[in-house]
CSV table of C-alpha atoms in Angstrom, one decimal:
chain,number,residue,atom,x,y,z
A,169,MET,CA,0.0,0.0,0.0
A,170,LYS,CA,2.7,2.4,0.9
A,171,SER,CA,4.5,2.1,-2.4
A,172,LYS,CA,1.7,3.8,-4.3
A,173,LEU,CA,1.3,6.8,-2.0
A,174,VAL,CA,2.7,10.0,-3.5
A,175,PRO,CA,5.8,11.0,-1.5
A,176,PHE,CA,6.5,14.7,-0.7
A,177,ALA,CA,9.3,14.8,-3.3
A,178,ALA,CA,7.0,13.9,-6.1
A,179,LEU,CA,4.8,16.8,-5.2
A,180,LEU,CA,7.3,19.4,-6.3
A,181,LEU,CA,6.9,20.6,-9.8
A,182,ALA,CA,8.6,23.9,-9.7
A,183,ALA,CA,10.5,25.6,-6.9
A,184,MET,CA,13.9,27.1,-6.2
A,185,PRO,CA,16.3,24.3,-5.3
A,186,ASN,CA,17.6,24.4,-1.7
A,187,ASP,CA,21.3,25.4,-1.8
A,188,LEU,CA,23.5,22.7,-0.3
A,189,VAL,CA,25.1,25.0,2.3
A,190,ALA,CA,25.3,24.9,6.0
A,191,GLN,CA,22.2,26.4,7.7
A,192,GLU,CA,22.8,29.0,10.4
A,193,LYS,CA,20.6,30.1,13.2
A,194,GLY,CA,19.0,33.5,13.2
A,195,GLY,CA,16.5,35.7,11.4
A,196,VAL,CA,12.8,36.2,11.1
A,197,ILE,CA,10.5,35.0,8.4
A,198,ASN,CA,7.0,36.2,7.5
A,199,VAL,CA,4.5,33.7,6.2
A,200,ALA,CA,1.3,35.0,4.4
A,201,THR,CA,-1.8,32.8,5.1
A,202,ILE,CA,-5.3,32.9,3.8
A,203,GLY,CA,-6.6,34.5,7.0
A,204,GLU,CA,-6.9,34.4,10.7
A,205,PRO,CA,-7.2,31.0,12.3
A,206,PRO,CA,-10.4,30.5,14.3
A,207,THR,CA,-8.4,29.0,17.2
A,208,LEU,CA,-4.9,28.0,18.2
A,209,ASP,CA,-6.2,24.8,19.8
A,210,PRO,CA,-5.6,22.2,17.1
A,211,MET,CA,-7.7,19.6,18.9
A,212,THR,CA,-10.9,21.6,18.4
A,213,SER,CA,-10.6,22.5,14.7
A,214,THR,CA,-10.2,20.6,11.4
A,215,ALA,CA,-9.2,23.8,9.6
A,216,ASP,CA,-5.9,23.3,7.7
A,217,LEU,CA,-4.9,26.9,8.6
A,218,VAL,CA,-5.0,25.9,12.3
A,219,GLY,CA,-2.8,22.9,11.7
A,220,ILE,CA,-0.3,24.8,9.6
A,221,VAL,CA,0.3,27.3,12.4
A,222,THR,CA,0.0,25.1,15.5
A,223,GLN,CA,2.1,22.2,14.3
A,224,HIS,CA,5.1,24.4,15.2
A,225,MET,CA,3.9,24.8,18.8
A,226,PHE,CA,2.4,21.4,19.6
A,227,GLU,CA,3.4,17.8,18.8
A,228,THR,CA,1.7,14.5,18.6
A,229,LEU,CA,2.9,11.0,19.5
A,230,TYR,CA,3.4,10.2,15.8
A,231,THR,CA,3.6,12.0,12.5
A,232,PHE,CA,4.2,11.1,8.8
A,233,ASP,CA,7.4,10.7,6.9
A,234,LYS,CA,8.0,11.5,3.3
A,235,LYS,CA,6.4,8.3,2.1
A,236,TRP,CA,3.3,9.0,4.3
A,237,SER,CA,4.2,6.2,6.7
A,238,VAL,CA,3.5,6.8,10.4
A,239,THR,CA,6.7,7.5,12.2
A,240,PRO,CA,7.4,8.3,15.9
A,241,LEU,CA,7.6,11.9,17.2
A,242,LEU,CA,7.0,12.1,20.9
A,243,ALA,CA,6.7,8.3,21.1
A,244,GLU,CA,10.0,6.5,21.3
A,245,SER,CA,9.0,4.0,18.6
A,246,LEU,CA,5.9,2.8,16.7
A,247,PRO,CA,3.2,1.3,18.9
A,248,GLU,CA,3.4,-2.3,20.0
A,249,ILE,CA,0.1,-3.9,18.9
A,250,THR,CA,-1.1,-7.2,20.1
A,251,ALA,CA,-2.0,-10.0,17.7
A,252,ASP,CA,-5.7,-9.4,18.2
A,253,GLY,CA,-5.2,-5.7,17.4
A,254,LYS,CA,-6.9,-4.5,20.6
A,255,THR,CA,-3.9,-3.3,22.7
A,256,PHE,CA,-1.6,-0.5,21.7
A,257,THR,CA,1.5,0.0,23.9
A,258,VAL,CA,3.2,3.4,23.4
A,259,LYS,CA,6.7,3.9,24.8
A,260,LEU,CA,7.5,7.6,25.3
A,261,ARG,CA,10.7,9.5,24.7
A,262,SER,CA,12.5,10.6,27.9
A,263,GLY,CA,13.8,14.1,28.5
A,264,ILE,CA,11.0,15.9,26.7
A,265,LYS,CA,10.1,19.3,28.2
A,266,PHE,CA,7.1,21.5,27.7
A,267,GLN,CA,7.5,25.1,26.9
A,268,ASP,CA,6.7,26.0,30.5
A,269,GLY,CA,9.8,24.1,31.6
A,270,THR,CA,8.0,21.0,33.0
A,271,ASP,CA,8.8,17.5,32.0
A,272,MET,CA,6.4,15.4,29.8
A,273,ASP,CA,5.4,12.0,31.1
A,274,SER,CA,2.7,9.4,30.7
A,275,ALA,CA,0.2,11.3,32.9
A,276,ASP,CA,0.3,14.2,30.4
A,277,VAL,CA,-0.2,11.9,27.5
A,278,VAL,CA,-3.2,10.1,29.1
A,279,ALA,CA,-4.8,13.4,30.0
A,280,SER,CA,-4.2,14.8,26.5
A,281,LEU,CA,-5.7,11.7,24.8
A,282,ASN,CA,-8.7,11.8,27.0
A,283,ARG,CA,-9.2,15.5,26.1
A,284,TRP,CA,-8.8,14.5,22.5
A,285,THR,CA,-11.5,11.8,22.6
A,286,LYS,CA,-13.8,14.3,24.3
A,287,LEU,CA,-13.3,17.5,22.2
A,288,ALA,CA,-11.7,16.6,18.9
A,289,SER,CA,-13.9,15.4,16.0
A,290,ARG,CA,-11.3,12.9,15.0
A,291,GLY,CA,-10.8,11.9,18.7
A,292,LYS,CA,-14.6,11.3,18.9
A,293,GLN,CA,-14.2,9.2,15.8
A,294,ALA,CA,-11.8,7.0,17.7
A,295,ALA,CA,-13.5,7.2,21.1
A,296,GLY,CA,-16.1,4.6,20.2
A,297,PHE,CA,-13.5,2.0,19.7
A,298,ILE,CA,-11.4,2.8,22.9
A,299,GLU,CA,-12.0,0.9,26.1
A,300,SER,CA,-9.4,2.7,28.2
A,301,ILE,CA,-6.2,4.8,28.1
A,302,THR,CA,-3.9,4.1,31.0
A,303,ALA,CA,-0.3,4.7,32.2
A,304,PRO,CA,1.4,1.5,33.6
A,305,ASP,CA,4.5,3.7,34.3
A,306,SER,CA,5.8,7.2,33.7
A,307,THR,CA,7.1,6.3,30.2
A,308,THR,CA,4.4,4.0,28.9
A,309,VAL,CA,0.8,4.5,27.8
A,310,THR,CA,-1.6,1.7,27.0
A,311,ILE,CA,-4.6,2.1,24.8
A,312,GLN,CA,-7.1,-0.7,25.1
A,313,LEU,CA,-9.6,-1.1,22.3
A,314,LYS,CA,-13.0,-2.7,22.3
A,315,GLN,CA,-12.3,-4.0,18.8
A,316,PRO,CA,-9.5,-3.6,16.2
A,317,TYR,CA,-9.3,-0.1,14.7
A,318,ALA,CA,-6.7,0.2,11.9
A,319,PRO,CA,-6.7,4.0,11.5
A,320,LEU,CA,-5.7,4.7,15.1
A,321,SER,CA,-2.0,5.2,14.5
A,322,ALA,CA,-2.7,7.5,11.6
A,323,LEU,CA,-5.2,9.5,13.6
A,324,LEU,CA,-2.6,9.9,16.4
A,325,ALA,CA,-0.2,11.2,13.8
A,326,PHE,CA,-2.5,13.7,12.1
A,327,ASN,CA,-2.1,17.5,12.6
A,328,ASN,CA,-5.8,18.1,11.9
A,329,SER,CA,-8.1,17.8,14.9
A,330,ALA,CA,-4.8,16.7,16.4
A,331,ALA,CA,-4.0,14.5,19.3
A,332,ILE,CA,-1.5,17.0,20.7
A,333,ILE,CA,0.2,16.4,24.0
A,334,ILE,CA,-0.1,19.2,26.5
A,335,PRO,CA,0.6,19.4,30.3
A,336,SER,CA,-1.9,17.5,32.5
A,337,GLU,CA,-2.5,20.7,34.4
A,338,LYS,CA,-3.6,22.6,31.3
A,339,GLN,CA,-6.5,20.4,30.1
A,340,ALA,CA,-9.4,22.9,30.2
A,341,ASP,CA,-12.0,22.5,27.4
A,342,THR,CA,-11.2,26.1,26.3
A,343,MET,CA,-7.5,26.5,25.9
A,344,SER,CA,-6.1,29.7,27.5
A,345,GLU,CA,-2.4,28.7,27.8
A,346,PHE,CA,-0.8,27.5,24.7
A,347,VAL,CA,2.0,25.2,26.0
A,348,GLY,CA,3.3,22.4,23.9
A,349,THR,CA,6.6,20.6,23.2
A,350,GLY,CA,7.2,22.0,19.7
A,351,PRO,CA,10.3,23.8,18.3
A,352,TYR,CA,8.5,27.2,18.4
A,353,MET,CA,6.3,28.7,21.0
A,354,LEU,CA,3.7,31.4,21.0
A,355,LYS,CA,5.0,34.9,22.0
A,356,GLU,CA,2.2,37.1,20.8
A,357,ARG,CA,-1.0,37.1,18.8
A,358,LYS,CA,-2.5,40.3,17.5
A,359,ALA,CA,-5.9,39.5,15.8
A,360,ASP,CA,-5.9,40.1,12.1
A,361,GLN,CA,-2.2,41.3,12.2
A,362,TYR,CA,0.1,38.4,13.1
A,363,ILE,CA,0.8,35.3,15.1
A,364,GLN,CA,4.4,35.5,16.4
A,365,LEU,CA,6.2,32.3,17.3
A,366,VAL,CA,9.7,32.3,18.7
A,367,ARG,CA,12.3,29.5,19.1
A,368,PHE,CA,11.9,27.2,22.1
A,369,ASP,CA,15.4,26.8,23.3
A,370,GLY,CA,14.5,23.7,25.4
A,371,TYR,CA,13.3,21.8,22.4
A,372,GLN,CA,14.4,18.2,22.2
A,373,SER,CA,14.7,17.2,18.6
A,374,ARG,CA,14.8,13.6,17.4
A,375,SER,CA,18.2,12.5,16.4
A,376,ASN,CA,17.5,10.8,13.1
A,377,ASP,CA,17.6,12.7,9.8
A,378,SER,CA,14.6,14.9,8.9
A,379,ASP,CA,12.1,12.9,6.9
A,380,GLY,CA,8.9,14.7,5.9
A,381,TYR,CA,7.1,15.7,9.1
A,382,GLY,CA,9.3,13.2,10.9
A,383,GLY,CA,12.9,13.0,12.1
A,384,ALA,CA,14.9,15.9,13.3
A,385,ARG,CA,13.3,19.3,13.6
A,386,HIS,CA,15.8,22.1,13.7
A,387,ALA,CA,14.7,25.5,15.0
A,388,TYR,CA,17.2,27.6,13.0
A,389,LEU,CA,15.0,30.7,12.8
A,390,ASP,CA,14.6,33.1,15.7
A,391,GLU,CA,11.0,33.8,14.8
A,392,ILE,CA,8.2,32.9,12.5
A,393,ARG,CA,5.3,35.4,11.9
A,394,PHE,CA,2.1,34.1,10.3
A,395,VAL,CA,0.3,37.1,8.8
A,396,PRO,CA,-3.3,36.9,7.6
A,397,VAL,CA,-3.7,38.1,4.0
A,398,PRO,CA,-7.3,37.2,3.1
A,399,ASP,CA,-7.5,38.8,-0.4
A,400,ALA,CA,-6.1,36.4,-3.0
A,401,ASN,CA,-5.0,39.2,-5.4
A,402,THR,CA,-3.1,40.9,-2.5
A,403,ARG,CA,-1.3,37.6,-1.8
A,404,ILE,CA,-0.3,37.3,-5.4
A,405,GLU,CA,1.2,40.8,-5.5
A,406,ALA,CA,2.9,40.3,-2.2
A,407,ALA,CA,4.4,37.1,-3.5
A,408,VAL,CA,5.7,38.6,-6.7
A,409,SER,CA,7.2,41.6,-4.8
A,410,GLY,CA,8.9,39.4,-2.2
A,411,GLN,CA,7.1,41.0,0.6
A,412,TYR,CA,6.7,37.7,2.4
A,413,ASP,CA,9.1,34.8,2.6
A,414,TYR,CA,6.4,32.2,2.0
A,415,VAL,CA,2.9,32.8,0.6
A,416,ASP,CA,0.3,30.0,1.0
A,417,ALA,CA,-2.7,29.1,-1.2
A,418,LEU,CA,-2.2,31.2,-4.3
A,419,PRO,CA,-4.6,31.2,-7.2
A,420,VAL,CA,-3.2,29.0,-10.0
A,421,GLU,CA,-3.3,31.8,-12.5
A,422,SER,CA,-0.4,33.4,-10.6
A,423,PHE,CA,2.0,30.5,-11.6
A,424,ASP,CA,3.5,32.1,-14.7
A,425,LYS,CA,3.8,35.5,-13.1
A,426,LEU,CA,5.7,34.0,-10.2
A,427,LYS,CA,8.0,32.1,-12.5
A,428,SER,CA,9.2,35.4,-13.9
A,429,ALA,CA,9.5,37.2,-10.5
A,430,ALA,CA,12.9,38.3,-9.3
A,431,ALA,CA,12.5,37.8,-5.6
A,432,THR,CA,10.4,34.6,-5.4
A,433,GLN,CA,9.6,31.3,-7.2
A,434,PRO,CA,6.4,29.2,-7.4
A,435,MET,CA,6.0,25.9,-5.7
A,436,LEU,CA,3.4,23.5,-7.1
A,437,LEU,CA,2.1,20.5,-5.2
A,438,LYS,CA,0.8,18.0,-7.7
A,439,PRO,CA,-1.6,16.4,-7.0
A,440,PHE,CA,-2.5,18.3,-3.9
A,441,GLY,CA,-6.1,17.2,-3.2
A,442,TYR,CA,-9.7,17.7,-4.1
A,443,PRO,CA,-12.4,20.4,-3.6
A,444,VAL,CA,-15.4,19.0,-1.9
A,445,PHE,CA,-19.0,20.1,-1.3
A,446,VAL,CA,-20.1,18.8,2.1
A,447,PHE,CA,-23.9,18.4,2.8
A,448,ASN,CA,-25.7,19.0,6.0
A,449,THR,CA,-27.3,15.6,6.4
A,450,ALA,CA,-28.8,16.4,9.8
A,451,GLU,CA,-31.1,19.4,9.1
A,452,GLY,CA,-32.5,21.4,6.3
A,453,ALA,CA,-33.2,20.5,2.7
A,454,ALA,CA,-30.0,18.4,2.3
A,455,ASN,CA,-31.3,16.1,5.1
A,456,ASN,CA,-33.2,14.4,2.3
A,457,MET,CA,-30.8,12.0,0.6
A,458,GLU,CA,-32.6,12.1,-2.7
A,459,VAL,CA,-32.4,15.9,-2.7
A,460,ARG,CA,-28.7,15.6,-2.2
A,461,LYS,CA,-28.4,13.3,-5.2
A,462,ALA,CA,-30.5,15.6,-7.3
A,463,ILE,CA,-28.1,18.5,-6.4
A,464,ARG,CA,-25.2,16.3,-7.5
A,465,GLN,CA,-27.0,15.4,-10.7
A,466,ALA,CA,-27.4,19.0,-11.6
A,467,LEU,CA,-23.7,19.9,-11.3
A,468,SER,CA,-21.0,20.1,-13.9
A,469,MET,CA,-17.8,19.2,-12.1
A,470,GLU,CA,-15.9,20.0,-15.3
A,471,ASP,CA,-17.2,23.6,-15.5
A,472,MET,CA,-16.6,24.2,-11.8
A,473,LEU,CA,-13.0,23.0,-12.1
A,474,ALA,CA,-12.4,25.0,-15.3
A,475,ALA,CA,-13.8,28.2,-13.6
A,476,ALA,CA,-11.7,27.6,-10.5
A,477,PHE,CA,-8.3,26.5,-12.0
A,478,GLY,CA,-8.4,27.5,-15.7
A,479,SER,CA,-6.0,25.1,-17.3
A,480,THR,CA,-5.9,21.3,-17.0
A,481,ASP,CA,-2.3,21.8,-15.9
A,482,PHE,CA,-3.9,22.5,-12.6
A,483,TYR,CA,-6.8,20.2,-12.3
A,484,ALA,CA,-8.1,16.8,-13.4
A,485,LEU,CA,-11.7,15.6,-13.8
A,486,GLU,CA,-12.0,12.4,-11.7
A,487,GLY,CA,-14.7,11.0,-9.5
A,488,ASN,CA,-12.5,8.4,-7.7
A,489,ILE,CA,-11.9,9.9,-4.3
A,490,TYR,CA,-8.2,8.8,-4.6
A,491,PRO,CA,-6.4,9.3,-7.9
A,492,SER,CA,-4.6,6.5,-9.7
A,493,ALA,CA,-1.2,7.1,-8.0
A,494,PHE,CA,-2.8,5.8,-4.7
A,495,ALA,CA,-3.4,2.2,-3.8
A,496,TRP,CA,-6.8,3.4,-2.5
A,497,SER,CA,-7.9,4.4,-6.0
A,498,THR,CA,-11.2,2.8,-7.1
A,499,ASP,CA,-14.1,3.7,-9.4
A,500,ALA,CA,-16.7,1.9,-7.2
A,501,GLY,CA,-19.9,3.8,-7.3
A,502,VAL,CA,-18.7,6.6,-9.6
A,503,GLU,CA,-20.4,5.6,-12.9
A,504,GLY,CA,-23.5,7.6,-13.5
A,505,ASN,CA,-23.0,9.7,-10.3
A,506,TYR,CA,-20.3,12.1,-11.3
A,507,ASN,CA,-20.2,15.1,-13.6
A,508,ALA,CA,-23.8,14.5,-14.9
A,509,ALA,CA,-24.4,18.3,-15.6
A,510,ASP,CA,-28.1,17.5,-16.0
A,511,PRO,CA,-30.2,20.3,-14.5
A,512,GLU,CA,-33.4,19.2,-16.2
A,513,GLY,CA,-33.1,15.6,-14.9
A,514,ALA,CA,-32.1,17.0,-11.5
A,515,LYS,CA,-35.3,19.2,-11.4
A,516,ALA,CA,-37.5,16.2,-12.0
A,517,ALA,CA,-35.5,14.2,-9.4
A,518,ALA,CA,-35.8,16.9,-6.8
A,519,THR,CA,-39.6,17.3,-7.3
A,520,ALA,CA,-40.0,13.5,-7.0
A,521,ALA,CA,-38.0,13.7,-3.7
A,522,GLY,CA,-40.4,16.2,-2.3
A,523,TYR,CA,-38.3,19.4,-2.7
A,524,LYS,CA,-40.6,22.4,-2.4
A,525,GLY,CA,-38.3,25.4,-3.0
A,526,GLU,CA,-36.6,25.5,0.4
A,527,PRO,CA,-33.4,27.6,0.4
A,528,ILE,CA,-30.2,25.7,-0.4
A,529,ARG,CA,-27.7,27.7,1.7
A,530,ILE,CA,-24.2,27.4,0.2
A,531,LEU,CA,-21.5,28.5,2.7
A,532,THR,CA,-18.2,29.6,1.1
A,533,SER,CA,-15.3,32.0,1.4
A,534,ARG,CA,-13.3,34.1,-1.0
A,535,GLN,CA,-10.1,33.6,1.0
A,536,TYR,CA,-9.8,30.4,-1.0
A,537,GLU,CA,-10.8,32.0,-4.3
A,538,PHE,CA,-11.3,28.7,-6.1
A,539,HIS,CA,-14.0,27.7,-3.6
A,540,TYR,CA,-15.9,30.9,-4.5
A,541,LYS,CA,-15.6,30.4,-8.2
A,542,MET,CA,-16.9,26.8,-7.9
A,543,ALA,CA,-19.8,28.1,-5.8
A,544,GLN,CA,-20.7,30.6,-8.5
A,545,VAL,CA,-20.9,28.0,-11.2
A,546,ALA,CA,-22.7,25.6,-8.9
A,547,ALA,CA,-25.3,28.2,-8.1
A,548,GLU,CA,-26.2,28.7,-11.8
A,549,TYR,CA,-26.6,25.0,-12.4
A,550,LEU,CA,-28.7,24.6,-9.3
A,551,LYS,CA,-30.9,27.6,-10.4
A,552,LEU,CA,-31.4,25.9,-13.8
A,553,ALA,CA,-32.6,22.8,-11.9
A,554,GLY,CA,-35.2,24.9,-9.9
A,555,PHE,CA,-33.3,25.1,-6.6
A,556,ASN,CA,-33.6,28.2,-4.5
A,557,VAL,CA,-30.0,29.1,-3.9
A,558,ASP,CA,-28.9,31.2,-1.0
A,559,MET,CA,-25.1,31.9,-1.4
A,560,GLN,CA,-23.5,33.0,1.8
A,561,VAL,CA,-19.9,34.4,1.4
A,562,VAL,CA,-18.0,34.8,4.6
A,563,ASP,CA,-14.5,34.9,5.9
A,564,TRP,CA,-12.9,31.5,6.5
A,565,ALA,CA,-12.9,31.8,10.3
A,566,THR,CA,-16.6,32.5,10.2
A,567,LEU,CA,-17.3,29.6,7.9
A,568,THR,CA,-15.5,27.2,10.3
A,569,GLN,CA,-17.7,28.5,13.1
A,570,ARG,CA,-21.0,28.4,11.2
A,571,ARG,CA,-20.5,24.9,9.8
A,572,ALA,CA,-20.6,23.6,13.4
A,573,ASP,CA,-24.2,24.8,13.7
A,574,LYS,CA,-26.7,22.4,12.1
A,575,GLY,CA,-29.3,25.1,11.6
A,576,LEU,CA,-27.2,27.5,9.5
A,577,TRP,CA,-26.3,25.8,6.2
A,578,ASP,CA,-27.0,23.1,3.6
A,579,ILE,CA,-23.7,22.9,1.7
A,580,TYR,CA,-20.3,24.2,2.7
A,581,ILE,CA,-17.3,24.2,0.4
A,582,THR,CA,-13.9,23.1,1.4
A,583,HIS,CA,-11.0,21.0,0.2
A,584,SER,CA,-8.7,18.2,1.4
A,585,PRO,CA,-5.3,16.9,0.6
A,586,PHE,CA,-5.2,13.2,-0.4
A,587,LEU,CA,-4.8,11.7,3.0
A,588,PRO,CA,-2.6,8.6,3.5
A,589,GLU,CA,-5.3,6.8,5.4
A,590,PRO,CA,-9.0,7.0,4.3
A,591,GLY,CA,-10.1,6.7,7.9
A,592,LEU,CA,-8.7,10.3,8.3
A,593,ILE,CA,-11.4,11.7,6.0
A,594,GLY,CA,-13.4,13.9,8.2
A,595,SER,CA,-16.9,13.3,6.7
A,596,LEU,CA,-16.6,9.6,7.6
A,597,SER,CA,-17.0,10.6,11.3
A,598,THR,CA,-20.6,11.2,12.5
A,599,SER,CA,-19.3,14.1,14.7
A,600,SER,CA,-17.8,16.0,11.7
A,601,PRO,CA,-19.9,18.9,10.3
A,602,GLY,CA,-22.2,17.2,7.9
A,603,TRP,CA,-23.1,14.6,10.5
A,604,TRP,CA,-23.5,11.6,8.1
A,605,ASP,CA,-24.9,8.8,10.2
A,606,THR,CA,-26.7,6.0,8.5
A,607,PRO,CA,-26.7,2.2,8.9
A,608,ALA,CA,-25.0,1.7,5.6
A,609,ARG,CA,-22.2,4.2,6.6
A,610,LYS,CA,-21.7,2.4,9.9
A,611,THR,CA,-21.5,-1.1,8.3
A,612,ALA,CA,-19.1,-0.1,5.6
A,613,VAL,CA,-16.9,2.2,7.6
A,614,ASP,CA,-16.7,0.0,10.7
A,615,THR,CA,-15.8,-3.0,8.6
A,616,PHE,CA,-13.1,-1.1,6.9
A,617,THR,CA,-11.6,0.4,10.0
A,618,ALA,CA,-11.6,-3.0,11.9
A,619,GLU,CA,-9.6,-4.7,9.2
A,620,ALA,CA,-5.8,-4.8,9.6
A,621,ASP,CA,-4.8,-6.6,6.5
A,622,PRO,CA,-3.7,-4.0,3.9
A,623,ALA,CA,-4.9,-5.9,0.8
A,624,LYS,CA,-8.3,-6.5,2.4
A,625,ARG,CA,-8.6,-2.9,3.4
A,626,VAL,CA,-8.2,-1.7,-0.2
A,627,ALA,CA,-11.2,-3.8,-1.2
A,628,LEU,CA,-13.2,-2.7,1.8
A,629,TRP,CA,-12.4,1.0,1.0
A,630,ALA,CA,-14.1,0.4,-2.4
A,631,ASP,CA,-17.3,-0.6,-0.4
A,632,VAL,CA,-17.1,2.6,1.6
A,633,GLN,CA,-16.7,4.7,-1.6
A,634,LYS,CA,-19.8,2.9,-3.0
A,635,VAL,CA,-21.8,4.0,0.0
A,636,ILE,CA,-20.5,7.5,-0.3
A,637,TYR,CA,-21.9,7.7,-3.9
A,638,ALA,CA,-25.1,5.9,-2.9
A,639,GLU,CA,-25.9,8.3,-0.1
A,640,ALA,CA,-24.1,11.6,-1.2
A,641,PRO,CA,-22.9,12.9,2.2
A,642,PHE,CA,-20.4,15.0,0.2
A,643,ILE,CA,-19.4,15.5,-3.4
A,644,LYS,CA,-15.9,15.3,-4.7
A,645,ILE,CA,-15.4,17.8,-7.5
A,646,GLY,CA,-12.1,16.7,-9.0
A,647,ASN,CA,-8.4,16.7,-8.4
A,648,PHE,CA,-6.3,19.9,-8.1
A,649,ASN,CA,-2.8,21.2,-7.7
A,650,ALA,CA,-1.9,23.8,-5.2
A,651,VAL,CA,0.4,26.8,-5.8
A,652,SER,CA,2.4,28.7,-3.1
A,653,SER,CA,5.5,30.9,-3.4
A,654,ILE,CA,8.9,30.8,-1.6
A,655,SER,CA,11.4,33.6,-1.4
A,656,ASN,CA,14.8,33.1,-3.0
A,657,LYS,CA,16.5,33.7,0.3
A,658,LEU,CA,14.6,31.0,2.2
A,659,GLN,CA,16.1,27.5,2.3
A,660,GLY,CA,15.2,24.2,4.0
A,661,VAL,CA,11.5,24.3,3.1
A,662,ASP,CA,10.2,21.1,1.5
A,663,PRO,CA,6.9,21.1,-0.4
A,664,ALA,CA,4.2,19.7,1.8
A,665,PRO,CA,0.4,19.9,2.1
A,666,TRP,CA,0.7,21.7,5.4
A,667,PRO,CA,3.9,23.8,5.0
A,668,TYR,CA,6.2,23.7,8.0
A,669,PHE,CA,9.2,25.9,8.8
A,670,TRP,CA,11.3,24.0,11.3
A,671,ASN,CA,14.5,23.2,9.3
A,672,ALA,CA,14.0,26.5,7.4
A,673,SER,CA,16.7,29.1,7.5
A,674,ILE,CA,17.7,32.3,5.8
A,675,LYS,CA,20.5,32.2,3.3
A,676,LYS,CA,23.5,34.2,4.6
């Protein structure tokens, strides 16, 4: 399975090569992001922006290497798993300090994992399978499962709705002190201006070579400033001028302009992931599965992708949730349910389903400009199909707040990288906004997650995808590539879906 996952190195199409020179400590970099993160508690948010910033402050037991294999981070080694798949024993690294100077031990880990299963959507996803989390001694944690749960290691490694380890004394539901074990720590946050992280001099790096998100993490920089720049055109001009050292989430039409810039170069992640329309299956018009399927029938994925990304250099029309480079790729359920572009047929289907003109509230943001462009195209197709469209354009932080309220929306637009483990897909969790919870989902997902054999899991994933297409809890639009920019003076930054700046330094 691992051999077909796309490694980080294959994601880089165009970027300035890192000079093979010694990296020195010192300096400040400014990173332009799409906006203000709604929180700095990565357990309580699935927003990529939250993970991008907070992964520098907080750490998890495991993370992912360049080949997207789970690798130890705060854990000493990979978990020891009993033959029946029900007992995970985690050995912890010794000598790890929190940013408040206290030592990390198993009590902190147990408290943190309990908080994760209580507050985090992905933790709640795992909680139903967990019997207990205990600490036999100060350097060991045991997770006892009710039944085998194959995605657990990957969930513990993920920086999204993350199982971060924080001091046992700082476990309040609402985080007010931001104390982790990461290479950088929070110094100041000025809303809508910047988030200032400074080097944590007590950081204990792993000794092995850097490897994706894993291995050694070197804090060369004195300071990292994450600056919200919500307007996409402003981000483009700032990237071209070299105003920021790294600019995230640029519209793809900026690629050629960046190639000819003097101060910066483009970085293209190919393939990055997929745009997705998530339905509110709990309340409102989209609670009706046949209405959801009628909405899907109306849409032209091809026209939405063309509007959002322009050239097929930056997108591909494909209904398989995972593209062909991944072992998980399957066309199960896709035929007849993708890119129909049939508003007339959709109108008849919606009427037959009992749709009576209720508003279809589409929640989107212009901070990811391609989301907004897709929403515009979708709205026109839905109007042709007789749907009453209510487009709600808000900033990204507001969107992430509103999507948690079942009464406020019918569709929200987001995107996801291609994740190394399908069990990480948020919409598979009944607690994720969308709240997909049906007997068919439970049977397919639980069977998939309980199976440990890689070959059998591939076949079982096809069954899950079949149910996704049969019940339409969300719609994959297609595949897309992501553009960012990097300053010519910045080195040590590898292309990655969630950019990270440990190991980064400024050329002297």
